[in-house]
Short mmCIF file of C-alpha atoms in Angstrom, two decimals:
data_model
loop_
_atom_site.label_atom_id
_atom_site.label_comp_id
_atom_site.label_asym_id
_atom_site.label_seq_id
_atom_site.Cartn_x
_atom_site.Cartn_y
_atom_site.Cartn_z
CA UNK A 142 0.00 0.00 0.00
CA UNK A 143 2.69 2.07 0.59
CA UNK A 144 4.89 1.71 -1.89
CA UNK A 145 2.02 1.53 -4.79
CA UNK A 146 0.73 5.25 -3.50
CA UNK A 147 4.16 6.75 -3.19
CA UNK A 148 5.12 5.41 -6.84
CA UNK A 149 1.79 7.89 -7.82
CA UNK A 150 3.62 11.08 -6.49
CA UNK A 151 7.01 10.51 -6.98
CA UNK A 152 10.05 8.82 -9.24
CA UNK A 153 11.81 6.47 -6.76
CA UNK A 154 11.00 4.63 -3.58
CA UNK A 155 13.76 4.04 -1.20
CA UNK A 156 12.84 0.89 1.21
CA UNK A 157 15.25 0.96 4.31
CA UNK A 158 15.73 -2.72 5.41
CA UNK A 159 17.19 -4.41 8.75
CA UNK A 160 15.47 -7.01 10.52
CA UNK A 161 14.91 -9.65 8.68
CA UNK A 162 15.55 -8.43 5.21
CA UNK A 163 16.42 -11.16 2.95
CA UNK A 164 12.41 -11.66 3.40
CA UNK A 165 11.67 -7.92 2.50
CA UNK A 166 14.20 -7.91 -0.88
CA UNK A 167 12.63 -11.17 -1.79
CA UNK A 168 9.03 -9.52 -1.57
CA UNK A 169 9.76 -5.89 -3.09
CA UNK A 170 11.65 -8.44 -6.02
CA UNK A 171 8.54 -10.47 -6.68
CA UNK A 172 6.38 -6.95 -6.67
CA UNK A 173 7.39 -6.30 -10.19
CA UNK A 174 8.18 -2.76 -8.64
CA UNK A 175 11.85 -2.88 -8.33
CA UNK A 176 12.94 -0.49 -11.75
CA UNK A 177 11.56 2.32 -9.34
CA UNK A 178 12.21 0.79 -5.82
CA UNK A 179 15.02 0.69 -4.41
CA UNK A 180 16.56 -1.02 -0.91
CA UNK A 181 19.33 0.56 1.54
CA UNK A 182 20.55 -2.01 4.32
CA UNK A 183 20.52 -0.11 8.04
CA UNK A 184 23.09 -2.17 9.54
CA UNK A 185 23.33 -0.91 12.70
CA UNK A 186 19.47 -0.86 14.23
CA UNK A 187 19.78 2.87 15.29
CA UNK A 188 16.61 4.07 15.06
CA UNK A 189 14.30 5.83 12.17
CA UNK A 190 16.35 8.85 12.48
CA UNK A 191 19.26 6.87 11.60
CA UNK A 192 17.26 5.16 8.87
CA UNK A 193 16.00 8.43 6.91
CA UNK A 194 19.90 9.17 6.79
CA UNK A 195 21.16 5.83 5.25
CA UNK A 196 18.08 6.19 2.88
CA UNK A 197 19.49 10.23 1.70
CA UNK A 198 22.56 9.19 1.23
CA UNK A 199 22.06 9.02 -2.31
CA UNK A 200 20.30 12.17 -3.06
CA UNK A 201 21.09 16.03 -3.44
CA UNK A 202 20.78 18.10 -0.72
CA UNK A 203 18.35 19.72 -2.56
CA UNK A 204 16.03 17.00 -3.05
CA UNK A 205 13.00 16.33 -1.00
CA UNK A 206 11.55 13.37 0.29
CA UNK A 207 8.52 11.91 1.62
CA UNK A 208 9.15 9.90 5.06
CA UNK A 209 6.69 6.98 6.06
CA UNK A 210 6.85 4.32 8.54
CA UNK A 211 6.15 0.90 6.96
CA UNK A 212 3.68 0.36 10.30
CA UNK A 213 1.44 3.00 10.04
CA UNK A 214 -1.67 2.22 7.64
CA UNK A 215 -4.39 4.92 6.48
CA UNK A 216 -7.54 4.70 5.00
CA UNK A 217 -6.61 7.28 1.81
CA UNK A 218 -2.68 7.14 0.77
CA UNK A 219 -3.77 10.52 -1.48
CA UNK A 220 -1.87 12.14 1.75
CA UNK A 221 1.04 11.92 -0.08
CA UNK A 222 -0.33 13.69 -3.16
CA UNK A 223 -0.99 16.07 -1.14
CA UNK A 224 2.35 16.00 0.93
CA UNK A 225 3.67 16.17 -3.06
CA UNK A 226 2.20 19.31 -3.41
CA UNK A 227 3.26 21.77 -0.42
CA UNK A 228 6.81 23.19 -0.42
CA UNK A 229 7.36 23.58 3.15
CA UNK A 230 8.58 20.73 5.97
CA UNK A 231 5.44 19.00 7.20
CA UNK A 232 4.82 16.76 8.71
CA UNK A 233 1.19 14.92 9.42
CA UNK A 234 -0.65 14.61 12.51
CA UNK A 235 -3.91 12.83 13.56
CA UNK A 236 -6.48 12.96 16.37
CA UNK A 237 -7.15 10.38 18.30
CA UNK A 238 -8.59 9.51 21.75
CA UNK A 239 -5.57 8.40 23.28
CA UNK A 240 -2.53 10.66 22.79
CA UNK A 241 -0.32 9.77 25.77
CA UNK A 242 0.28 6.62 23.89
CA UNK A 243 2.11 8.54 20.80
CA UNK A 244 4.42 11.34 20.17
CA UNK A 245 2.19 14.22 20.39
CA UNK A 246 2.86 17.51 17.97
CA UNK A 247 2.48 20.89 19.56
CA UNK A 248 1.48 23.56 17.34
CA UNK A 249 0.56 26.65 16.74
CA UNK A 250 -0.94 28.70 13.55
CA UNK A 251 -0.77 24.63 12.06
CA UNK A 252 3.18 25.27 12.33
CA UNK A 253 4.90 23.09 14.44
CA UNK A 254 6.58 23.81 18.10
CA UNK A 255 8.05 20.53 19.01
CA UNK A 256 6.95 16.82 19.60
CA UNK A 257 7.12 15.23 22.66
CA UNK A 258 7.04 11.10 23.20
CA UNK A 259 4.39 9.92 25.31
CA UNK A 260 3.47 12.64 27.59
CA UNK A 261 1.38 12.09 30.68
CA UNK A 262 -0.63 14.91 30.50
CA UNK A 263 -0.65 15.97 26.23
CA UNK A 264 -1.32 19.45 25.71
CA UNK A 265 -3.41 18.12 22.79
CA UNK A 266 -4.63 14.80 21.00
CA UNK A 267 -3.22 15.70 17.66
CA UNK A 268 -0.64 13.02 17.40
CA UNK A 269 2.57 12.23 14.72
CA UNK A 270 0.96 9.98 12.10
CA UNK A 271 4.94 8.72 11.23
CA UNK A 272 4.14 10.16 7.59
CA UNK A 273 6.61 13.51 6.73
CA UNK A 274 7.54 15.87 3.82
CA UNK A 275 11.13 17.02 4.50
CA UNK A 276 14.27 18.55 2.43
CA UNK A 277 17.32 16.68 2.48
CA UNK A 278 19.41 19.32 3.09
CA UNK A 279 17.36 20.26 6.57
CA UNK A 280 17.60 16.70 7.67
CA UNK A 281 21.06 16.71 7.17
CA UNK A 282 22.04 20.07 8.86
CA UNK A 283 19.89 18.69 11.58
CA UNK A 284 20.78 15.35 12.14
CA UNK A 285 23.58 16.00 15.06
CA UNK A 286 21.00 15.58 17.88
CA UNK A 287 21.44 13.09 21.75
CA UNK A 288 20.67 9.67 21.75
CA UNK A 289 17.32 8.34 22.67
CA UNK A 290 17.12 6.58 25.83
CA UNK A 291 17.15 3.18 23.64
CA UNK A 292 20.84 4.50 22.20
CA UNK A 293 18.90 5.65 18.72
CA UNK A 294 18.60 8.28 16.49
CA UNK A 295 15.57 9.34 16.61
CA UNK A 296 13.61 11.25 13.05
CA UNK A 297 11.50 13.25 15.83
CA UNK A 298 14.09 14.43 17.36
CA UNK A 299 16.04 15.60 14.17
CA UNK A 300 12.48 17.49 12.90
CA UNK A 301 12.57 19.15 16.52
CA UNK A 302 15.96 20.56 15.70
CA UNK A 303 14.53 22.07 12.24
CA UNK A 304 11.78 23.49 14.02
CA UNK A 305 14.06 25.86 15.84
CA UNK A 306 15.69 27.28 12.48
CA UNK A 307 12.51 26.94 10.19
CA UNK A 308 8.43 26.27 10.14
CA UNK A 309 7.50 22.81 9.93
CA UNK A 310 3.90 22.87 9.26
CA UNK A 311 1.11 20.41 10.23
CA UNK A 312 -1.26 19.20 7.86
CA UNK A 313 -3.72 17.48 9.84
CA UNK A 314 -5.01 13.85 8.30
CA UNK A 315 -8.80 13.47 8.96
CA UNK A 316 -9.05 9.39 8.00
CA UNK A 317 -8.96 6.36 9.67
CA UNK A 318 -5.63 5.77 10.94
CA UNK A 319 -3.77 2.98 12.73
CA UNK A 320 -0.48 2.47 14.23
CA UNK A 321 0.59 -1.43 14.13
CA UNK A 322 2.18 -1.70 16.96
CA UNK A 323 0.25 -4.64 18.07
CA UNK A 324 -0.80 -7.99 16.72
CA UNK A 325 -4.36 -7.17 16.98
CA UNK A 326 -3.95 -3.99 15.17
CA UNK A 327 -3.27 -6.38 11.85
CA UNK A 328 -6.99 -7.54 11.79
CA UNK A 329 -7.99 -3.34 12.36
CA UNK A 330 -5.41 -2.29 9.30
CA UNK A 331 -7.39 -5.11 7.60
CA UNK A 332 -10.54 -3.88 7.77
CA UNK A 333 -9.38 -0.54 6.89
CA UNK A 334 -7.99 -2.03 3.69
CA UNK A 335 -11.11 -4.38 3.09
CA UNK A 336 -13.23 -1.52 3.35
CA UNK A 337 -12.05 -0.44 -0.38
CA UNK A 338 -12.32 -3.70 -1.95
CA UNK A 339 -14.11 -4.58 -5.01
CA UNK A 340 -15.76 -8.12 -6.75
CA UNK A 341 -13.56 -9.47 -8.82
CA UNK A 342 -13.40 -13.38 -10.18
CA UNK A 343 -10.16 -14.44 -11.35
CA UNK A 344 -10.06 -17.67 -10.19
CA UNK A 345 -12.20 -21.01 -10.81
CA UNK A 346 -15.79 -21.21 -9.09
CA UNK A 347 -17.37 -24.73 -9.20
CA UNK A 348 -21.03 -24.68 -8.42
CA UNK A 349 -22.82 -24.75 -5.81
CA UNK A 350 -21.14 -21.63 -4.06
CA UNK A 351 -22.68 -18.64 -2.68
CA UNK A 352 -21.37 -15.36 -2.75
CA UNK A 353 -22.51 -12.04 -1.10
CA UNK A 354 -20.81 -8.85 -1.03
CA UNK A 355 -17.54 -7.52 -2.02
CA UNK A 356 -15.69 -10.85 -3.02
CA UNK A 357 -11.62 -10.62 -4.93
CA UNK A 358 -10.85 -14.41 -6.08
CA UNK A 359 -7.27 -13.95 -7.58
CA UNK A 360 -5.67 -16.09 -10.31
CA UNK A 361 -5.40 -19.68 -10.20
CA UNK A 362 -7.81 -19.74 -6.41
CA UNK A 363 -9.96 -22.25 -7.00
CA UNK A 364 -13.61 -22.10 -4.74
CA UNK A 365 -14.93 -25.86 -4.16
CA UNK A 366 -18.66 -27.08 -4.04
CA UNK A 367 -20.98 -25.77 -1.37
CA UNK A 368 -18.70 -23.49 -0.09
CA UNK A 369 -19.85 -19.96 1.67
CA UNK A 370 -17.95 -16.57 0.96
CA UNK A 371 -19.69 -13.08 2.65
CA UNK A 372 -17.36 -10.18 1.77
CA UNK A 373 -15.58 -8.05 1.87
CA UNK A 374 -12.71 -10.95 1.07
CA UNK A 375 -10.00 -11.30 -0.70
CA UNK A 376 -8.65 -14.69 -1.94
CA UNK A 377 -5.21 -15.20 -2.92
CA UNK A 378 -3.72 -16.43 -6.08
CA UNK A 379 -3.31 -20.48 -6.23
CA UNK A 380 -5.91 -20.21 -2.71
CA UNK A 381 -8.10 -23.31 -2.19
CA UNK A 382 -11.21 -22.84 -0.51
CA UNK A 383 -13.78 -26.08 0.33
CA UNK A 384 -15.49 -27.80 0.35
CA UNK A 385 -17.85 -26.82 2.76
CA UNK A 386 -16.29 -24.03 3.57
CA UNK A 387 -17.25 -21.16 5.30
CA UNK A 388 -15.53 -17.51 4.35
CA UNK A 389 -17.09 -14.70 6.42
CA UNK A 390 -16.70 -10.74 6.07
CA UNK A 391 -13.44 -9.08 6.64
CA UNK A 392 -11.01 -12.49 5.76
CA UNK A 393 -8.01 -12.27 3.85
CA UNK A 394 -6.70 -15.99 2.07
CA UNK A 395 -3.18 -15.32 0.87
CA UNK A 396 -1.57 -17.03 -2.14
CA UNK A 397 -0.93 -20.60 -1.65
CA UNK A 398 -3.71 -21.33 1.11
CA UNK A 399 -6.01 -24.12 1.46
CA UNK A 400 -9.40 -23.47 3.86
CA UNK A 401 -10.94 -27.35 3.42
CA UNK A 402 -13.84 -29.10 4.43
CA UNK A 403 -16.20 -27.58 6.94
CA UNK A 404 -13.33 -24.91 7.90
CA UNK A 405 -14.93 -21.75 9.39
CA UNK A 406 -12.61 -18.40 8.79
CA UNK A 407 -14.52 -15.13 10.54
CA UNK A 408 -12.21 -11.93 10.10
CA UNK A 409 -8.71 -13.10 10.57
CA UNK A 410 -5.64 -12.62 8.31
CA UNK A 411 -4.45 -16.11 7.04
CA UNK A 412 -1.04 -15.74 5.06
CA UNK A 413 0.21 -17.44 2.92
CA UNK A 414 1.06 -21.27 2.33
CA UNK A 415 -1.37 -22.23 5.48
CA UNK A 416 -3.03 -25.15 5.79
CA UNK A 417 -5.95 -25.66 7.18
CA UNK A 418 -7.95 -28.65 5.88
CA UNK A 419 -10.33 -30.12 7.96
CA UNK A 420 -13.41 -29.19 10.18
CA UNK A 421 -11.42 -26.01 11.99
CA UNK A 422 -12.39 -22.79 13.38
CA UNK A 423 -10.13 -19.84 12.75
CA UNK A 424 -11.82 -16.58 14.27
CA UNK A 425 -10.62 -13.38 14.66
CA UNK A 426 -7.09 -14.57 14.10
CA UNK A 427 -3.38 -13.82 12.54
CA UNK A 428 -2.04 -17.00 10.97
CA UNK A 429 1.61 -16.59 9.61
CA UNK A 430 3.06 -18.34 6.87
CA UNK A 431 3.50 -21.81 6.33
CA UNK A 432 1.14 -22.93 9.23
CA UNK A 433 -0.01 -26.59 9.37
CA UNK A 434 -3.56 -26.77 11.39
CA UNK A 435 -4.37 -30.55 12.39
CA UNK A 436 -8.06 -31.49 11.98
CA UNK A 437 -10.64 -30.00 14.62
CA UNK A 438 -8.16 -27.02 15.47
CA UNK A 439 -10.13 -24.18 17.07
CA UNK A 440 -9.10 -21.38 17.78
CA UNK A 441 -11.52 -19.51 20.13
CA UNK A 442 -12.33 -15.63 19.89
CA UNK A 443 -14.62 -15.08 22.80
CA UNK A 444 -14.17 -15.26 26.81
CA UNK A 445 -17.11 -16.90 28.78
CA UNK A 446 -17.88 -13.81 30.58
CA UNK A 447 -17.52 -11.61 27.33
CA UNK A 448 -15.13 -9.48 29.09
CA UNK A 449 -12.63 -7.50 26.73
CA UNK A 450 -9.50 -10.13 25.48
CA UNK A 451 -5.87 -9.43 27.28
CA UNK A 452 -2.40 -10.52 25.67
CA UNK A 453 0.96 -10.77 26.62
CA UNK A 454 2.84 -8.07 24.83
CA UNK A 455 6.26 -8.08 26.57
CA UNK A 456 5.81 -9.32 29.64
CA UNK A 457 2.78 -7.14 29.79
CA UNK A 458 -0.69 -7.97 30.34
CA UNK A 459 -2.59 -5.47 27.78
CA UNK A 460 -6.15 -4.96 27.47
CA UNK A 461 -6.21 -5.05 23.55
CA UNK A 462 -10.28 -3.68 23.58
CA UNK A 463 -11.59 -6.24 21.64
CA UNK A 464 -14.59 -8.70 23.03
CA UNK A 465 -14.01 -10.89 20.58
CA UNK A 466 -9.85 -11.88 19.26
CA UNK A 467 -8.43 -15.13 18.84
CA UNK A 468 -4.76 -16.00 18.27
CA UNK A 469 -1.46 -15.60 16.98
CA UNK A 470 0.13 -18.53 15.18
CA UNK A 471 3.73 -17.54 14.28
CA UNK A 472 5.10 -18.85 10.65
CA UNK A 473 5.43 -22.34 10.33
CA UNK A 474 3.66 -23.96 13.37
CA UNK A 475 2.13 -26.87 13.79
CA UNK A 476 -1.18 -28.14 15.75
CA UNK A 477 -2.05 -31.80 16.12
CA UNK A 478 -5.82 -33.11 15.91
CA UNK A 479 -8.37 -31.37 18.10
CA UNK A 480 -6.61 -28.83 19.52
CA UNK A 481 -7.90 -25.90 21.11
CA UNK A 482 -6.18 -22.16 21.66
CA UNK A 483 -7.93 -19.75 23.86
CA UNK A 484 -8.25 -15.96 23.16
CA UNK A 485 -5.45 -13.85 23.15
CA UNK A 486 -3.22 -17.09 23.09
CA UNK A 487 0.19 -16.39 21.07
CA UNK A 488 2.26 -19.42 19.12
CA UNK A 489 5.71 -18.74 18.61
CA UNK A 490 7.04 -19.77 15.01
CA UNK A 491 8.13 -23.04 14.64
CA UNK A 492 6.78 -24.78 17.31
CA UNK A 493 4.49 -27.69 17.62
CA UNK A 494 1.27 -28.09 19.70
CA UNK A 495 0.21 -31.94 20.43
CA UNK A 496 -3.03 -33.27 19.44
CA UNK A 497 -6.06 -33.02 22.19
CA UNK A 498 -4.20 -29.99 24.18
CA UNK A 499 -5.79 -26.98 25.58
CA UNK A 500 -3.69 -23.93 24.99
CA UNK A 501 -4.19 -21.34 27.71
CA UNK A 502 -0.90 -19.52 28.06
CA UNK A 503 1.54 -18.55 25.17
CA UNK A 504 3.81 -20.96 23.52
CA UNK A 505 7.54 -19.66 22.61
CA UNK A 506 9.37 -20.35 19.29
CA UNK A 507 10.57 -23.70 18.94
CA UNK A 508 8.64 -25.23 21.20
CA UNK A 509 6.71 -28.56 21.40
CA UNK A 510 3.86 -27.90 23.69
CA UNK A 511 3.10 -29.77 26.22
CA UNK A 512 6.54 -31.38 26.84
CA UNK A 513 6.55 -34.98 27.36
CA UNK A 514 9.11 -37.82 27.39
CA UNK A 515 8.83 -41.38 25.62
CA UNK A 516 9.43 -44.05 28.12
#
């Protein structure tokens, strides 16, 4: 999303990679984007300061550049059109309803006084949106600032610098807006991006199948008999659905999946290469790549008193708001026959739960879950 809307306004993308980057190279390369797009290697993690100035490297000093975060999603990318348009440093700022959780942009006249991280008490709820219009040159000149209290570089703190020698506007984004900082937040981008979709058929359809609402099938998905779909959806190339399948609204199928017989999906993000092929439940739910789900795998989205879900983030119990989320299966897990996960239940990648267990707790990476010995 981001790179497709930035390629509208401008003549070259510059991706700045680190973690795990082989991955992201091997993705941008099978885009069909990379004449225009471009990837710089951070090798020292030192923050998105740091990043913006491996990424300028390259350029004049009298270039400008738009800045995004790759975890911030929108509802309309024509932000940057507009960004394209204004001369000035800006940089973007949303409301929302809980601004002690984000860096929060003082202003005044819509021209920018400084941001602060996190404050206890904000002085408004007009928040950095991680989306900025800056010129290379000021980023440069401004780049000498302390380290963060992680040891980074941080980009806010290099735009507070240029604030003291020049305007930096705001230009205030009125959409729906979502920093995914969480897992759960994945299944809210989602929406946000299903929201847009439109019916296409690519794919092969065998009848009987029903399908209501906004539906994309993509190349070479095939839908089987008697199988369910209630958009919005979207359906990955080379997906198998069915039979007896049953696809409900705000599910995304990436390429390579297979939802089989009697498998229930209710607005979860399954990537791709999963497997799920017999009588399952997957609700409210991020499935990695490359998961294996044994038959009768449920994974539940709903506590028995209907209180709000909590996960683990960090040692950290969080209230993530929703009544109703289900798990997170990192990439290439395993479950055995009949197993159940409870809400808010995390998998690490790579590990393997045994048939007929009851997951209450999370698993880590490379795990077999429960542990036993063979006598």
């Amino acid at each position: 999303w981001h790179i497709e809307s930035l390629l509208r306004v401008v003549d070259e993308v510059v991706v700045v990679v680190g973690y795990k980057s082989d991955l992201v190279v091997k993705y941008l390369e099978s885009t069909g984007f990379t004449s225009r797009v471009k990837t710089v290697k951070q090798e020292k993690l030192l923050g998105t300061g740091n990043a913006v100035l491996e990424a300028v490297k390259s350029l004049d000093l009298d270039d400008e550049v738009i800045v995004s975060y790759s975890d911030v999603f929108l509802e309309d990318w024509g932000v940057f059109k507009e960004l394209s348009r204004v001369e000035e440093n800006t940089i973007v700022g949303v409301r929302v309803p809980n601004p002690s959780d984000y860096g929060v942009l003082v202003s005044e006249n819509s021209k920018l006084r400084y941001i602060v991280e996190k404050p206890e008490y904000p002085e408004t709820n007009v928040v950095n949106a991680g989306i900025y219009k800056l010129k290379v040159k000021d980023i440069v000149e401004n780049s000498n600032v302390p380290l963060s209290p992680r040891g980074e570089v941080e980009l806010t703190s290099i735009v507070n610098n240029i604030t003291t020698k020049k305007p930096v506007r705001v230009y205030e984004y009125s959409g729906k807006w979502i920093d995914v900082g969480k897992p759960w937040h994945i299944l809210e981008a989602n929406k946000i991006a299903l929201m847009k979709i439109t019916s296409v058929i690519k794919g092969r359809v065998e009848n009987p199948v029903y399908i209501k609402g906004n539906v994309y099938i993509d190349e070479d998905a095939e839908i089987k008999p008697f199988s369910v779909i209630e958009g919005p959806v979207y359906i990955g190339r080379g997906a198998v659905v069915g039979p007896h399948a049953y696809i409900r609204p705000w599910s995304v199928i990436c390429q390579n999946s297979k939802i089989g017989f009697s498998v229930e999906v209710k607005e979860s993000v399954v990537m791709e290469g999963v497997h799920a092929s017999h009588l399952s439940y997957i609700g409210d739910s991020v499935i990695c790549e490359n998961v294996n789900l044994g038959a009768g795998t449920i994974l539940a989205n709903l506590r028995f008193d209907e209180k709000t879900v909590k996960m683990l983030i960090k040692s950290v119990l969080e209230d993530t708001g929703r009544v109703k989320l289900g798990c997170v299966i990192g990439a290439h897990a395993k479950t055995g026959v009949n197993v159940s996960i409870m809400p808010g239940v995390k998998i690490g990648s790579y590990s393997w739960i045994l048939p007929g267990t009851v997951v209450y707790r999370d698993v880590p990476s490379n795990t077999i879950y429960p542990q036993y010995s063979i006598s």
